[in-house]
Amino acid sequence: MQLGLTFPLQRKLKIKSVPYGLPLEHLYCWDLHCITLRGQDSLLLVHCASRYTIVACGVTTFHWDDLPSFAMEQIQAGLLDAGLSKQTVTDYLRGAGTPELTRTHGRREVAFLNRAWEDVLALGFTVDTATARQPLLEQAVNGISCRCAGFEGRETAKQFLFKSFQLT
């Protein structure tokens, strides 16, 4: 799995540069960005194939130091929260392979990330600062009608996620 890091996240992690990564099906690619929610360091994860957004609030130094593992935990929990079956998520993570840190996956995907960031900030009233997991915020953000390159028409990011997993 490729975890594309924005430049601000690379600076936060004190990483000078990350590789582009070999071309990979976007189903196995996520772009990550650091944001502040209610005064807490937070992680925004956006699926490159579907725009599906996962948010972790109150990310600690320990989590930043082990970002690949933390991101994979958030992705697993977020996909289960979306309603994908445990078997589908297990198969997905197995097929995705070991997480590797790369650059973001392109202009379109960064546009997805920027839009998700705007939506997260607009729906920030749903943030629960007592926990890293933000299922209510994710449900709200992923329930907004949008467009997604590679799909026809307007749907929600959750619907695009299910289509990208061919579960509709």
PDB file of C-alpha atoms in Angstrom:
ATOM      1  CA  MET A   1       0.000   0.000   0.000  1.00  0.00           C
ATOM      2  CA  GLN A   2       1.236   3.466  -0.827  1.00  0.00           C
ATOM      3  CA  LEU A   3       0.750   6.246   1.704  1.00  0.00           C
ATOM      4  CA  GLY A   4       1.336   9.538  -0.097  1.00  0.00           C
ATOM      5  CA  LEU A   5       2.604  12.268   2.225  1.00  0.00           C
ATOM      6  CA  THR A   6       1.918  15.950   1.617  1.00  0.00           C
ATOM      7  CA  PHE A   7       4.855  18.356   1.962  1.00  0.00           C
ATOM      8  CA  PRO A   8       3.536  19.731   5.295  1.00  0.00           C
ATOM      9  CA  LEU A   9       3.326  16.184   6.668  1.00  0.00           C
ATOM     10  CA  GLN A  10       6.852  15.408   5.437  1.00  0.00           C
ATOM     11  CA  ARG A  11       8.094  18.529   7.269  1.00  0.00           C
ATOM     12  CA  LYS A  12       6.212  17.536  10.427  1.00  0.00           C
ATOM     13  CA  LEU A  13       7.834  14.104  10.302  1.00  0.00           C
ATOM     14  CA  LYS A  14      11.227  15.682   9.497  1.00  0.00           C
ATOM     15  CA  ILE A  15      11.492  13.645   6.310  1.00  0.00           C
ATOM     16  CA  LYS A  16      13.513  15.449   3.646  1.00  0.00           C
ATOM     17  CA  SER A  17      12.097  13.540   0.706  1.00  0.00           C
ATOM     18  CA  VAL A  18      10.054  10.481  -0.130  1.00  0.00           C
ATOM     19  CA  PRO A  19      10.094   8.592  -3.433  1.00  0.00           C
ATOM     20  CA  TYR A  20       7.309   8.738  -5.986  1.00  0.00           C
ATOM     21  CA  GLY A  21       6.689   5.035  -5.642  1.00  0.00           C
ATOM     22  CA  LEU A  22       6.095   2.599  -8.459  1.00  0.00           C
ATOM     23  CA  PRO A  23       2.785   2.892 -10.314  1.00  0.00           C
ATOM     24  CA  LEU A  24       0.126   1.079  -8.341  1.00  0.00           C
ATOM     25  CA  GLU A  25      -3.607   0.637  -8.753  1.00  0.00           C
ATOM     26  CA  HIS A  26      -5.247   3.572  -6.946  1.00  0.00           C
ATOM     27  CA  LEU A  27      -7.344   1.138  -4.932  1.00  0.00           C
ATOM     28  CA  TYR A  28      -4.203   0.592  -2.836  1.00  0.00           C
ATOM     29  CA  CYS A  29      -3.211   4.264  -2.508  1.00  0.00           C
ATOM     30  CA  TRP A  30      -4.044   6.796   0.206  1.00  0.00           C
ATOM     31  CA  ASP A  31      -2.865  10.391   0.551  1.00  0.00           C
ATOM     32  CA  LEU A  32      -2.158  11.677   4.056  1.00  0.00           C
ATOM     33  CA  HIS A  33      -2.051  15.203   5.475  1.00  0.00           C
ATOM     34  CA  CYS A  34      -1.610  16.717   8.938  1.00  0.00           C
ATOM     35  CA  ILE A  35      -4.299  19.134  10.090  1.00  0.00           C
ATOM     36  CA  THR A  36      -5.412  20.736  13.340  1.00  0.00           C
ATOM     37  CA  LEU A  37      -8.860  19.902  14.717  1.00  0.00           C
ATOM     38  CA  ARG A  38     -10.056  21.596  17.875  1.00  0.00           C
ATOM     39  CA  GLY A  39      -6.455  22.500  18.695  1.00  0.00           C
ATOM     40  CA  GLN A  40      -5.196  18.921  18.329  1.00  0.00           C
ATOM     41  CA  ASP A  41      -2.790  17.422  15.811  1.00  0.00           C
ATOM     42  CA  SER A  42      -4.817  15.252  13.492  1.00  0.00           C
ATOM     43  CA  LEU A  43      -4.294  13.009  10.494  1.00  0.00           C
ATOM     44  CA  LEU A  44      -6.397  13.162   7.344  1.00  0.00           C
ATOM     45  CA  LEU A  45      -6.338  10.048   5.136  1.00  0.00           C
ATOM     46  CA  VAL A  46      -8.028  10.153   1.715  1.00  0.00           C
ATOM     47  CA  HIS A  47      -8.470   7.118  -0.526  1.00  0.00           C
ATOM     48  CA  CYS A  48      -7.137   7.920  -3.985  1.00  0.00           C
ATOM     49  CA  ALA A  49      -9.684   5.796  -5.858  1.00  0.00           C
ATOM     50  CA  SER A  50     -12.864   6.921  -4.129  1.00  0.00           C
ATOM     51  CA  ARG A  51     -12.277  10.135  -2.115  1.00  0.00           C
ATOM     52  CA  TYR A  52     -13.269   8.210   1.021  1.00  0.00           C
ATOM     53  CA  THR A  53     -11.960  10.130   4.037  1.00  0.00           C
ATOM     54  CA  ILE A  54     -10.712   8.894   7.405  1.00  0.00           C
ATOM     55  CA  VAL A  55      -9.757  11.219  10.251  1.00  0.00           C
ATOM     56  CA  ALA A  56      -7.693  10.590  13.390  1.00  0.00           C
ATOM     57  CA  CYS A  57      -7.791  13.343  16.012  1.00  0.00           C
ATOM     58  CA  GLY A  58      -5.268  13.925  18.795  1.00  0.00           C
ATOM     59  CA  VAL A  59      -2.427  12.086  17.082  1.00  0.00           C
ATOM     60  CA  THR A  60       0.478  11.670  19.503  1.00  0.00           C
ATOM     61  CA  THR A  61       4.222  11.779  18.891  1.00  0.00           C
ATOM     62  CA  PHE A  62       4.228   7.992  19.295  1.00  0.00           C
ATOM     63  CA  HIS A  63       1.720   7.674  16.419  1.00  0.00           C
ATOM     64  CA  TRP A  64       3.597  10.119  14.161  1.00  0.00           C
ATOM     65  CA  ASP A  65       6.812   8.161  14.800  1.00  0.00           C
ATOM     66  CA  ASP A  66       5.146   4.957  13.594  1.00  0.00           C
ATOM     67  CA  LEU A  67       2.939   6.515  10.919  1.00  0.00           C
ATOM     68  CA  PRO A  68       2.709   3.493   8.571  1.00  0.00           C
ATOM     69  CA  SER A  69       1.334   1.228  11.313  1.00  0.00           C
ATOM     70  CA  PHE A  70      -0.941   3.928  12.727  1.00  0.00           C
ATOM     71  CA  ALA A  71      -2.281   4.766   9.253  1.00  0.00           C
ATOM     72  CA  MET A  72      -2.994   1.107   8.520  1.00  0.00           C
ATOM     73  CA  GLU A  73      -4.897   0.792  11.822  1.00  0.00           C
ATOM     74  CA  GLN A  74      -6.966   3.864  10.928  1.00  0.00           C
ATOM     75  CA  ILE A  75      -7.648   2.582   7.411  1.00  0.00           C
ATOM     76  CA  GLN A  76      -8.758  -0.792   8.748  1.00  0.00           C
ATOM     77  CA  ALA A  77     -11.076   0.773  11.326  1.00  0.00           C
ATOM     78  CA  GLY A  78     -12.398   3.338   8.833  1.00  0.00           C
ATOM     79  CA  LEU A  79     -13.247   0.704   6.226  1.00  0.00           C
ATOM     80  CA  LEU A  80     -15.033  -1.402   8.832  1.00  0.00           C
ATOM     81  CA  ASP A  81     -16.927   1.711   9.992  1.00  0.00           C
ATOM     82  CA  ALA A  82     -17.946   2.301   6.356  1.00  0.00           C
ATOM     83  CA  GLY A  83     -19.703  -1.053   6.380  1.00  0.00           C
ATOM     84  CA  LEU A  84     -17.239  -3.216   4.480  1.00  0.00           C
ATOM     85  CA  SER A  85     -17.168  -6.762   5.799  1.00  0.00           C
ATOM     86  CA  LYS A  86     -14.282  -7.910   7.987  1.00  0.00           C
ATOM     87  CA  GLN A  87     -13.312 -10.429   5.295  1.00  0.00           C
ATOM     88  CA  THR A  88     -13.296  -7.753   2.570  1.00  0.00           C
ATOM     89  CA  VAL A  89     -11.107  -5.463   4.703  1.00  0.00           C
ATOM     90  CA  THR A  90      -8.755  -8.327   5.620  1.00  0.00           C
ATOM     91  CA  ASP A  91      -8.412  -9.325   1.957  1.00  0.00           C
ATOM     92  CA  TYR A  92      -7.872  -5.688   0.963  1.00  0.00           C
ATOM     93  CA  LEU A  93      -5.108  -5.120   3.498  1.00  0.00           C
ATOM     94  CA  ARG A  94      -3.435  -8.402   2.580  1.00  0.00           C
ATOM     95  CA  GLY A  95      -3.595  -7.504  -1.127  1.00  0.00           C
ATOM     96  CA  ALA A  96      -2.296  -3.990  -0.457  1.00  0.00           C
ATOM     97  CA  GLY A  97       0.922  -5.331   1.017  1.00  0.00           C
ATOM     98  CA  THR A  98       3.393  -3.556   3.261  1.00  0.00           C
ATOM     99  CA  PRO A  99       2.780   0.181   3.585  1.00  0.00           C
ATOM    100  CA  GLU A 100       5.352   2.423   1.937  1.00  0.00           C
ATOM    101  CA  LEU A 101       5.653   6.173   2.293  1.00  0.00           C
ATOM    102  CA  THR A 102       5.609   7.975  -1.061  1.00  0.00           C
ATOM    103  CA  ARG A 103       4.805  11.357  -2.505  1.00  0.00           C
ATOM    104  CA  THR A 104       1.157  12.195  -3.045  1.00  0.00           C
ATOM    105  CA  HIS A 105      -0.479  10.547  -6.028  1.00  0.00           C
ATOM    106  CA  GLY A 106      -1.151  13.501  -8.317  1.00  0.00           C
ATOM    107  CA  ARG A 107      -3.101  16.682  -8.753  1.00  0.00           C
ATOM    108  CA  ARG A 108      -6.501  15.034  -8.852  1.00  0.00           C
ATOM    109  CA  GLU A 109      -5.818  13.142  -5.640  1.00  0.00           C
ATOM    110  CA  VAL A 110      -4.473  16.240  -3.878  1.00  0.00           C
ATOM    111  CA  ALA A 111      -7.650  18.039  -4.981  1.00  0.00           C
ATOM    112  CA  PHE A 112      -9.621  15.205  -3.298  1.00  0.00           C
ATOM    113  CA  LEU A 113      -7.549  15.743  -0.165  1.00  0.00           C
ATOM    114  CA  ASN A 114      -8.060  19.524  -0.181  1.00  0.00           C
ATOM    115  CA  ARG A 115     -11.813  19.109  -0.596  1.00  0.00           C
ATOM    116  CA  ALA A 116     -11.920  16.556   2.209  1.00  0.00           C
ATOM    117  CA  TRP A 117     -10.000  18.974   4.436  1.00  0.00           C
ATOM    118  CA  GLU A 118     -12.557  21.730   3.744  1.00  0.00           C
ATOM    119  CA  ASP A 119     -15.426  19.344   4.498  1.00  0.00           C
ATOM    120  CA  VAL A 120     -13.777  18.126   7.720  1.00  0.00           C
ATOM    121  CA  LEU A 121     -13.292  21.694   8.925  1.00  0.00           C
ATOM    122  CA  ALA A 122     -16.883  22.604   8.037  1.00  0.00           C
ATOM    123  CA  LEU A 123     -18.168  19.605   9.997  1.00  0.00           C
ATOM    124  CA  GLY A 124     -15.711  20.022  12.865  1.00  0.00           C
ATOM    125  CA  PHE A 125     -18.558  20.300  15.356  1.00  0.00           C
ATOM    126  CA  THR A 126     -18.838  16.487  15.143  1.00  0.00           C
ATOM    127  CA  VAL A 127     -15.255  15.962  16.393  1.00  0.00           C
ATOM    128  CA  ASP A 128     -14.901  13.953  19.603  1.00  0.00           C
ATOM    129  CA  THR A 129     -11.547  15.004  21.079  1.00  0.00           C
ATOM    130  CA  ALA A 130     -11.702  12.153  23.610  1.00  0.00           C
ATOM    131  CA  THR A 131     -10.786   9.591  20.943  1.00  0.00           C
ATOM    132  CA  ALA A 132      -8.592   9.354  17.859  1.00  0.00           C
ATOM    133  CA  ARG A 133     -11.297   7.582  15.836  1.00  0.00           C
ATOM    134  CA  GLN A 134     -13.887   9.950  14.361  1.00  0.00           C
ATOM    135  CA  PRO A 135     -16.704   7.775  12.921  1.00  0.00           C
ATOM    136  CA  LEU A 136     -19.375  10.494  13.201  1.00  0.00           C
ATOM    137  CA  LEU A 137     -17.191  13.025  11.376  1.00  0.00           C
ATOM    138  CA  GLU A 138     -16.273  10.444   8.745  1.00  0.00           C
ATOM    139  CA  GLN A 139     -19.917   9.514   8.220  1.00  0.00           C
ATOM    140  CA  ALA A 140     -20.802  13.189   7.710  1.00  0.00           C
ATOM    141  CA  VAL A 141     -17.904  13.938   5.346  1.00  0.00           C
ATOM    142  CA  ASN A 142     -18.328  10.749   3.328  1.00  0.00           C
ATOM    143  CA  GLY A 143     -22.071  11.357   3.004  1.00  0.00           C
ATOM    144  CA  ILE A 144     -21.664  14.588   1.017  1.00  0.00           C
ATOM    145  CA  SER A 145     -22.563  14.339  -2.663  1.00  0.00           C
ATOM    146  CA  CYS A 146     -19.501  14.859  -4.871  1.00  0.00           C
ATOM    147  CA  ARG A 147     -17.840  13.907  -8.126  1.00  0.00           C
ATOM    148  CA  CYS A 148     -14.971  11.464  -8.366  1.00  0.00           C
ATOM    149  CA  ALA A 149     -12.767  11.005 -11.419  1.00  0.00           C
ATOM    150  CA  GLY A 150     -13.234   7.563 -12.870  1.00  0.00           C
ATOM    151  CA  PHE A 151     -16.934   7.436 -11.953  1.00  0.00           C
ATOM    152  CA  GLU A 152     -19.999   8.884 -13.639  1.00  0.00           C
ATOM    153  CA  GLY A 153     -22.215  11.481 -11.988  1.00  0.00           C
ATOM    154  CA  ARG A 154     -22.475  12.620  -8.399  1.00  0.00           C
ATOM    155  CA  GLU A 155     -22.583  10.257  -5.464  1.00  0.00           C
ATOM    156  CA  THR A 156     -21.121  10.132  -1.975  1.00  0.00           C
ATOM    157  CA  ALA A 157     -17.538   9.135  -1.211  1.00  0.00           C
ATOM    158  CA  LYS A 158     -18.944   6.098   0.596  1.00  0.00           C
ATOM    159  CA  GLN A 159     -20.793   5.031  -2.561  1.00  0.00           C
ATOM    160  CA  PHE A 160     -17.614   5.554  -4.604  1.00  0.00           C
ATOM    161  CA  LEU A 161     -15.717   3.456  -2.038  1.00  0.00           C
ATOM    162  CA  PHE A 162     -18.149   0.574  -2.439  1.00  0.00           C
ATOM    163  CA  LYS A 163     -17.947   0.910  -6.234  1.00  0.00           C
ATOM    164  CA  SER A 164     -14.139   0.907  -6.123  1.00  0.00           C
ATOM    165  CA  PHE A 165     -14.372  -2.349  -4.153  1.00  0.00           C
ATOM    166  CA  GLN A 166     -17.028  -3.496  -6.660  1.00  0.00           C
ATOM    167  CA  LEU A 167     -19.547  -4.114  -3.902  1.00  0.00           C
ATOM    168  CA  THR A 168     -22.560  -2.225  -5.260  1.00  0.00           C
TER     169      THR A 168
END
